Amino acid sequence: MASALLLPQCSLPFSNLASGSLPSRPGPCKSSASSTRSPSSTTSLRPSLQIPDRLRREIDSFDPKIPLDEAHTPPSSWYTDPLFLDIEFDRVFYRGWQAVAGYVEQVASAHDFFTGRLGSLQFVITRDTNGHLRAFHNVCRHHASLIATACGRKSCFVCPYHGWTYGLDGGLLKATQISGIKNFHLHELGLLPINLATWGPFLLLNFNQQLEDEESSGESVGKDWLGSCSEILIAGGVDHSLKHVCRREYNINCNWKVFCDNYLDGGYHVPYAHGALAAGLELETYSTMVYERVSIQRCESMQIERGDDFDRLGSKALYAFIYPNFMINSCRYGPWMDTNLVVPTGPSKCQVIFDYFLESGSKEGETFIRRSLEESERVQMEDITLCEGVQKGLESQACFRGRYAPTREKAMHHFHCFLHENFTAD
């Protein structure tokens, strides 16, 4: 079975994040050779997995061509069969741009780095001495040890196993005790690069795209990752000025797609499960639009006289789902924005990573932040109860297939159609 999809192996305290303080700059790294950048290449992944006939029948039982008002949801096996997770890593997460649980502010200065993991793929993201963002497989070219852990600041990466040393541009600087070795060239054994892009405050990796000389531009990745929605989100205020507030992580006993489905039901569950949230929304204004790889749900917020001027959502709520597993909430119609990254940690388990942002120069203080986090926490705990209940139902041996509510669950159907397309791609 595929390894879990995990994210930065680093956690900074709120006080450090809020103040912008960082560990002290490391001293210079000594090396026996000048830094040489690894040659550009396409990242090599294992050959695509072959889908067993049994699984292919389960995939084909969902027909994306059937109109929404006649369609059935995918069978429960999509959410319970362990083999589906292997296929998802291979055909969904290892192809195309993928958001990571990290943000540009985390690697704002030269020598900053953090590490993470996408399934079985270990990576490190850093800003080199010249200020360029880089991403590499976090694997020593000698005997495959991880060369970095957690996050912080370094002037080079020294493998803890045998001391091989790499520059922040990926070039191999020093290989220890190689006397007598033949046909050995430092410039051929740098860290294997991964294509990296930034969009707004977000960092993205692409494991199967030809590596470019520098990190991809926001404009180009916007077209690939967001399509026509990039302008919508830019207009909503997603940009580099957003300042990170804190992160929260939730471990949930459900398949990752169950959480996505819950997010994509067009507000269907809100009046039944989120009473406090529903009280602040004009649910009759709820609307859903689907685009290339993105769906956007909008809802007007009620203007409630609360007596304390606390308004986390502002005049409108906007919920953007970016296939396959990234979500942007509120989109700064108020000063507050949060993102969710839903990551599989097993066939019936996932982790949801929330990152919270405020607009630069916001006058909102600690009270606003505390109350916003409290409201978010309440909604997440309500959603966890729902999602874990759905997972238990899917595992109840009923071979379940449901129906869509056509006026509400258009975005969910859009998500399932994309999954089917990835599953059946060559």
Coordinates of C-alpha atoms in Angstrom, one line a residue:
M1 CA 0.0 0.0 0.0
A2 CA 1.2 3.5 -0.7
S3 CA 2.7 5.6 2.0
A4 CA 0.7 8.3 3.6
L5 CA 0.6 11.8 2.2
L6 CA 2.2 14.0 4.9
L7 CA 3.3 17.5 4.9
P8 CA 6.0 19.7 6.4
Q9 CA 7.8 18.0 9.2
C10 CA 8.0 21.2 11.0
S11 CA 5.9 23.1 13.4
L12 CA 6.7 26.7 14.5
P13 CA 5.1 28.2 17.6
F14 CA 2.5 30.9 17.1
S15 CA 4.6 33.5 18.7
N16 CA 7.4 33.0 16.2
L17 CA 5.0 33.1 13.3
A18 CA 3.3 36.2 14.5
S19 CA 6.5 38.1 15.2
G20 CA 8.4 36.9 12.1
S21 CA 11.4 35.8 14.3
L22 CA 13.6 33.1 12.9
P23 CA 16.5 31.0 14.1
S24 CA 19.9 32.7 13.8
R25 CA 21.7 32.4 10.5
P26 CA 24.0 29.4 10.3
G27 CA 27.7 29.7 9.7
P28 CA 29.2 29.1 6.3
C29 CA 29.6 25.5 5.0
K30 CA 33.1 24.3 4.1
S31 CA 33.4 22.3 1.0
S32 CA 36.1 20.8 -1.2
A33 CA 34.4 21.8 -4.5
S34 CA 32.5 24.8 -5.8
S35 CA 28.8 24.6 -6.0
T36 CA 27.5 23.1 -9.2
R37 CA 23.8 23.1 -9.9
S38 CA 22.2 19.7 -10.7
P39 CA 21.3 19.4 -14.4
S40 CA 17.7 20.1 -15.3
S41 CA 15.8 16.9 -15.9
T42 CA 12.3 15.4 -15.7
T43 CA 11.7 13.9 -12.3
S44 CA 11.8 10.2 -12.6
L45 CA 9.0 8.3 -11.0
R46 CA 8.2 4.6 -10.9
P47 CA 6.2 3.3 -13.9
S48 CA 2.4 3.7 -13.6
L49 CA 0.6 1.1 -11.6
Q50 CA -1.5 -1.4 -13.5
I51 CA -5.1 -1.4 -12.4
P52 CA -6.5 -4.8 -11.6
D53 CA -9.6 -5.9 -13.5
R54 CA -11.6 -5.9 -10.3
L55 CA -10.7 -2.3 -9.5
R56 CA -11.3 -1.3 -13.1
R57 CA -14.9 -2.6 -12.9
E58 CA -15.4 -0.5 -9.8
I59 CA -14.0 2.5 -11.6
D60 CA -16.2 2.0 -14.7
S61 CA -19.3 1.6 -12.6
F62 CA -19.3 5.4 -12.3
D63 CA -20.2 6.9 -15.6
P64 CA -19.3 10.7 -15.9
K65 CA -21.4 11.0 -19.0
I66 CA -24.7 10.4 -17.2
P67 CA -26.4 13.7 -16.4
L68 CA -26.3 14.9 -12.8
D69 CA -30.0 14.5 -12.2
E70 CA -29.8 10.8 -13.3
A71 CA -26.3 10.0 -11.9
H72 CA -25.3 7.8 -9.0
T73 CA -22.3 8.5 -6.8
P74 CA -19.2 6.3 -7.0
P75 CA -19.5 2.9 -5.2
S76 CA -18.4 2.6 -1.6
S77 CA -15.3 0.7 -2.8
W78 CA -13.8 4.0 -3.9
Y79 CA -13.7 5.0 -0.3
T80 CA -12.9 1.7 1.4
D81 CA -10.7 -0.5 -0.9
P82 CA -7.0 0.0 0.1
L83 CA -5.9 -0.5 -3.6
F84 CA -7.6 2.7 -4.5
L85 CA -5.1 4.7 -2.4
D86 CA -2.2 3.3 -4.4
I87 CA -4.0 4.3 -7.7
E88 CA -4.7 7.8 -6.3
F89 CA -1.1 8.5 -5.4
D90 CA 0.0 7.2 -8.8
R91 CA -2.6 8.9 -11.0
V92 CA -3.9 11.8 -9.0
F93 CA -1.2 13.2 -6.6
Y94 CA 1.9 12.4 -8.6
R95 CA 0.6 14.1 -11.7
G96 CA 0.1 17.9 -12.2
W97 CA 0.6 20.7 -9.7
Q98 CA 0.0 19.8 -6.0
A99 CA -0.2 22.3 -3.1
V100 CA 1.9 21.5 -0.1
A101 CA 1.4 22.4 3.5
G102 CA 3.8 25.2 3.3
Y103 CA 3.7 28.9 2.2
V104 CA 6.1 31.4 0.7
E105 CA 6.6 33.2 4.0
Q106 CA 8.1 30.0 5.4
V107 CA 11.0 30.3 3.0
A108 CA 11.1 34.1 2.7
S109 CA 14.9 34.5 3.2
A110 CA 18.0 32.9 1.8
H111 CA 18.9 29.7 3.7
D112 CA 15.3 29.0 4.9
F113 CA 14.1 25.5 4.3
F114 CA 11.4 23.0 5.2
T115 CA 10.8 19.3 4.5
G116 CA 7.7 17.3 3.7
R117 CA 6.4 14.2 2.1
L118 CA 3.9 13.3 -0.7
G119 CA 3.1 9.7 -0.3
S120 CA 6.4 7.9 -0.6
L121 CA 8.1 11.0 -2.1
Q122 CA 10.3 13.0 0.3
F123 CA 11.0 16.6 -0.6
V124 CA 12.8 19.6 0.7
I125 CA 12.0 23.2 -0.3
T126 CA 14.6 25.9 0.2
R127 CA 15.7 29.4 -0.8
D128 CA 19.3 29.3 -1.9
T129 CA 22.0 31.9 -1.3
N130 CA 21.1 33.8 -4.4
G131 CA 17.5 34.1 -3.3
H132 CA 16.1 31.5 -5.7
L133 CA 13.4 29.0 -4.5
R134 CA 14.4 25.4 -5.0
A135 CA 12.7 22.0 -4.5
F136 CA 14.5 18.7 -4.4
H137 CA 14.0 15.1 -3.5
N138 CA 15.1 14.9 0.1
V139 CA 17.4 11.9 -0.7
C140 CA 21.1 11.6 -0.6
R141 CA 22.6 10.3 -3.9
H142 CA 25.0 8.0 -2.0
H143 CA 22.8 5.6 0.0
A144 CA 19.4 7.3 0.0
S145 CA 19.4 8.7 3.5
L146 CA 17.2 11.8 4.1
I147 CA 19.5 14.8 4.0
A148 CA 17.2 17.2 6.0
T149 CA 14.5 17.1 8.6
A150 CA 11.9 19.5 9.9
C151 CA 12.6 23.1 9.0
G152 CA 15.0 26.0 9.8
R153 CA 18.0 27.7 8.2
K154 CA 21.1 26.1 6.7
S155 CA 23.8 27.2 4.4
C156 CA 24.1 23.6 3.0
F157 CA 22.7 20.1 3.5
V158 CA 25.0 17.6 5.1
C159 CA 23.8 14.0 5.0
P160 CA 23.8 12.6 8.5
Y161 CA 24.7 9.1 7.3
H162 CA 28.1 9.6 5.5
G163 CA 28.6 13.3 5.4
W164 CA 28.0 14.0 1.7
T165 CA 27.3 17.7 1.4
Y166 CA 25.0 19.6 -0.9
G167 CA 24.6 23.3 -1.7
L168 CA 21.2 24.9 -1.4
D169 CA 21.2 24.9 -5.2
G170 CA 21.3 21.1 -5.1
G171 CA 24.9 20.7 -6.3
L172 CA 27.1 18.1 -4.6
L173 CA 29.8 20.0 -2.8
K174 CA 31.7 17.1 -1.1
A175 CA 31.6 13.4 -1.1
T176 CA 33.6 11.8 1.8
Q177 CA 36.0 8.9 1.6
I178 CA 35.7 8.1 -2.1
S179 CA 39.4 7.4 -2.7
G180 CA 39.8 4.8 -5.4
I181 CA 36.3 5.3 -6.8
K182 CA 36.2 5.3 -10.6
N183 CA 34.0 7.3 -13.1
F184 CA 32.8 9.6 -10.4
H185 CA 31.8 13.2 -11.2
L186 CA 30.5 15.6 -8.6
H187 CA 28.3 17.5 -11.1
E188 CA 26.4 14.4 -11.9
L189 CA 25.3 13.5 -8.4
G190 CA 23.5 16.6 -7.1
L191 CA 20.1 16.4 -5.5
L192 CA 17.3 15.4 -7.9
P193 CA 15.3 18.6 -8.6
I194 CA 11.5 18.9 -8.5
N195 CA 9.5 21.6 -10.4
L196 CA 8.4 24.3 -8.0
A197 CA 5.9 27.1 -8.4
T198 CA 4.4 29.8 -6.3
W199 CA 0.9 31.3 -6.6
G200 CA 0.0 34.0 -4.1
P201 CA 1.2 32.8 -0.7
F202 CA 1.1 29.1 -1.8
L203 CA 3.8 26.7 -2.8
L204 CA 3.2 23.9 -5.3
L205 CA 5.2 21.0 -6.6
N206 CA 4.9 19.1 -9.9
F207 CA 6.6 15.7 -10.0
N208 CA 6.0 14.8 -13.6
Q209 CA 6.7 18.1 -15.5
Q210 CA 9.9 19.0 -17.3
L211 CA 12.0 21.1 -14.9
E212 CA 12.4 24.7 -15.7
D213 CA 15.5 26.9 -15.0
E214 CA 13.8 28.8 -12.3
E215 CA 10.7 28.4 -10.2
S216 CA 7.6 28.7 -12.4
S217 CA 5.9 32.1 -12.6
G218 CA 2.6 32.7 -10.9
E219 CA 1.0 33.4 -14.3
S220 CA 2.0 30.1 -15.8
V221 CA 1.0 28.0 -12.9
G222 CA -2.2 29.9 -12.5
K223 CA -3.2 28.7 -16.0
D224 CA -2.3 25.1 -15.3
W225 CA -3.5 24.8 -11.7
L226 CA -6.4 27.2 -11.6
G227 CA -7.4 27.8 -15.2
S228 CA -9.8 30.7 -15.6
C229 CA -10.3 30.8 -11.9
S230 CA -7.0 32.4 -11.2
E231 CA -8.4 35.9 -12.0
I232 CA -11.4 35.2 -9.8
L233 CA -9.2 34.4 -6.8
I234 CA -6.9 37.3 -7.5
A235 CA -9.8 39.6 -7.5
G236 CA -10.9 38.1 -4.2
G237 CA -7.6 39.2 -2.7
V238 CA -5.4 36.0 -2.7
D239 CA -1.9 37.5 -3.0
H240 CA 1.5 37.8 -1.5
S241 CA 0.4 40.3 1.1
L242 CA -1.4 37.7 3.2
K243 CA 0.4 37.1 6.5
H244 CA 0.3 33.7 8.1
V245 CA -1.2 33.5 11.5
C246 CA -1.0 29.8 12.6
R247 CA -1.7 26.2 11.6
R248 CA -4.0 23.6 13.0
E249 CA -4.1 19.9 12.0
Y250 CA -6.9 17.4 12.4
N251 CA -6.6 13.6 12.1
I252 CA -9.9 12.2 10.9
N253 CA -11.0 8.6 10.6
C254 CA -12.4 8.8 7.1
N255 CA -11.2 8.5 3.6
W256 CA -9.8 11.8 2.2
K257 CA -12.5 11.9 -0.4
V258 CA -15.3 11.8 2.2
F259 CA -14.0 15.1 3.6
C260 CA -13.8 16.6 0.1
D261 CA -17.4 15.4 -0.6
N262 CA -18.6 17.1 2.6
Y263 CA -17.0 20.3 1.5
L264 CA -18.5 20.1 -2.0
D265 CA -22.2 19.5 -1.2
G266 CA -23.1 23.1 -1.9
G267 CA -24.0 24.0 1.6
Y268 CA -26.5 21.1 1.8
H269 CA -25.4 20.0 5.3
V270 CA -24.9 23.5 6.7
P271 CA -28.4 24.1 8.3
Y272 CA -28.4 20.6 9.7
A273 CA -24.9 20.4 11.1
H274 CA -23.6 23.9 11.5
G275 CA -26.3 25.9 13.3
A276 CA -24.0 28.8 14.4
L277 CA -22.5 29.1 10.9
A278 CA -25.9 28.9 9.2
A279 CA -27.1 31.7 11.4
G280 CA -24.6 34.0 9.8
L281 CA -25.3 33.0 6.1
E282 CA -28.1 33.8 3.7
L283 CA -28.4 30.2 2.6
E284 CA -30.9 31.0 -0.1
T285 CA -28.1 32.9 -1.9
Y286 CA -25.9 29.9 -2.0
S287 CA -24.6 29.2 -5.5
T288 CA -22.0 26.9 -7.1
M289 CA -20.0 27.3 -10.3
V290 CA -17.6 24.7 -11.8
Y291 CA -14.6 25.6 -13.9
E292 CA -11.7 23.5 -15.4
R293 CA -10.2 22.1 -12.2
V294 CA -11.9 24.4 -9.6
S295 CA -15.3 24.8 -8.2
I296 CA -16.4 27.9 -6.3
Q297 CA -19.3 28.1 -3.9
R298 CA -20.6 31.5 -2.8
C299 CA -23.0 32.7 -0.2
E300 CA -24.0 36.1 1.1
S301 CA -23.4 36.8 4.8
M302 CA -26.2 38.1 7.1
Q303 CA -25.6 41.6 8.5
I304 CA -26.2 40.8 12.2
E305 CA -26.1 43.3 15.0
R306 CA -23.8 41.5 17.4
G307 CA -22.7 44.5 19.4
D308 CA -19.0 43.7 19.2
D309 CA -18.3 44.4 15.6
F310 CA -16.9 40.8 15.2
D311 CA -17.3 39.7 11.5
R312 CA -15.0 37.0 10.3
L313 CA -16.6 36.4 6.9
G314 CA -17.3 40.0 5.8
S315 CA -20.1 40.6 3.4
K316 CA -19.7 37.4 1.4
A317 CA -18.4 33.8 2.0
L318 CA -16.5 32.2 -0.9
Y319 CA -15.3 28.6 -0.9
A320 CA -12.9 27.5 -3.6
F321 CA -12.0 23.8 -4.1
I322 CA -8.9 23.2 -6.2
Y323 CA -8.6 19.6 -7.5
P324 CA -7.7 17.3 -6.0
N325 CA -7.4 18.4 -2.3
F326 CA -6.9 22.1 -1.7
M327 CA -9.5 24.6 -0.4
I328 CA -9.5 28.3 0.0
N329 CA -12.1 29.7 2.4
S330 CA -13.6 33.2 2.7
C331 CA -11.2 34.6 0.1
R332 CA -10.7 37.9 2.0
Y333 CA -14.2 39.4 1.6
G334 CA -13.4 39.9 5.3
P335 CA -9.8 40.3 6.5
W336 CA -9.5 36.6 7.3
M337 CA -8.7 33.7 5.0
D338 CA -8.0 30.0 5.7
T339 CA -6.9 27.1 3.6
N340 CA -7.4 23.4 4.0
L341 CA -5.2 20.7 2.6
V342 CA -6.8 17.2 2.8
V343 CA -4.2 14.5 2.8
P344 CA -4.7 10.7 2.9
T345 CA -2.9 8.9 5.7
G346 CA -4.5 5.5 5.0
P347 CA -7.5 4.1 3.1
S348 CA -9.9 5.2 5.9
K349 CA -7.8 8.0 7.5
C350 CA -6.8 11.5 6.5
Q351 CA -5.3 14.6 7.9
V352 CA -6.7 18.1 7.3
I353 CA -4.1 20.9 7.6
F354 CA -5.6 24.4 8.1
D355 CA -3.4 27.5 7.6
Y356 CA -4.9 30.8 8.7
F357 CA -4.0 34.2 7.1
L358 CA -4.8 37.8 7.7
E359 CA -4.5 40.6 5.2
S360 CA -1.3 42.7 5.5
G361 CA -1.9 45.8 7.7
S362 CA -5.1 44.4 9.2
K363 CA -6.0 46.2 12.4
E364 CA -7.6 43.1 13.8
G365 CA -6.0 42.1 17.1
E366 CA -5.6 39.0 19.3
T367 CA -9.3 39.0 20.2
F368 CA -10.4 38.8 16.5
I369 CA -7.8 36.0 15.9
R370 CA -8.9 34.0 18.9
R371 CA -12.6 34.2 18.2
S372 CA -12.0 33.4 14.5
L373 CA -10.1 30.3 15.5
E374 CA -12.8 29.3 18.0
E375 CA -15.5 29.5 15.3
S376 CA -13.4 27.6 12.9
E377 CA -12.7 24.9 15.5
R378 CA -16.4 24.4 16.2
V379 CA -17.2 24.0 12.5
Q380 CA -14.3 21.5 12.1
M381 CA -15.4 19.4 15.0
E382 CA -18.9 19.2 13.6
D383 CA -17.5 18.2 10.2
I384 CA -15.3 15.5 11.8
T385 CA -18.4 13.9 13.4
L386 CA -20.2 13.9 10.0
C387 CA -17.3 12.5 8.0
E388 CA -16.5 9.8 10.4
G389 CA -20.2 8.7 10.4
V390 CA -20.2 8.6 6.6
Q391 CA -17.0 6.4 6.6
K392 CA -18.7 3.9 9.0
G393 CA -21.7 3.8 6.7
L394 CA -19.5 3.2 3.6
E395 CA -17.7 0.3 5.4
S396 CA -21.0 -1.3 6.5
Q397 CA -20.9 -3.9 3.6
A398 CA -24.0 -2.4 2.0
C399 CA -22.2 -1.9 -1.4
F400 CA -23.6 1.6 -1.2
R401 CA -24.1 4.0 -4.2
G402 CA -26.0 7.2 -3.5
R403 CA -27.7 9.9 -5.6
Y404 CA -26.8 13.6 -6.1
A405 CA -29.0 16.5 -5.1
P406 CA -28.9 18.3 -8.5
T407 CA -29.4 21.8 -7.2
R408 CA -26.7 21.4 -4.5
E409 CA -24.1 18.8 -5.3
K410 CA -22.8 19.9 -8.7
A411 CA -19.3 20.5 -7.4
M412 CA -19.2 17.1 -5.8
H413 CA -20.1 15.5 -9.1
H414 CA -17.4 17.6 -10.8
F415 CA -14.9 16.2 -8.4
H416 CA -15.9 12.6 -9.0
C417 CA -15.7 13.1 -12.8
F418 CA -12.2 14.4 -12.5
L419 CA -11.2 11.4 -10.4
H420 CA -12.7 9.0 -13.0
E421 CA -10.7 10.8 -15.7
N422 CA -7.5 10.4 -13.8
F423 CA -8.2 6.8 -13.0
T424 CA -8.8 5.9 -16.6
A425 CA -6.0 8.0 -18.1
D426 CA -3.1 6.2 -19.9

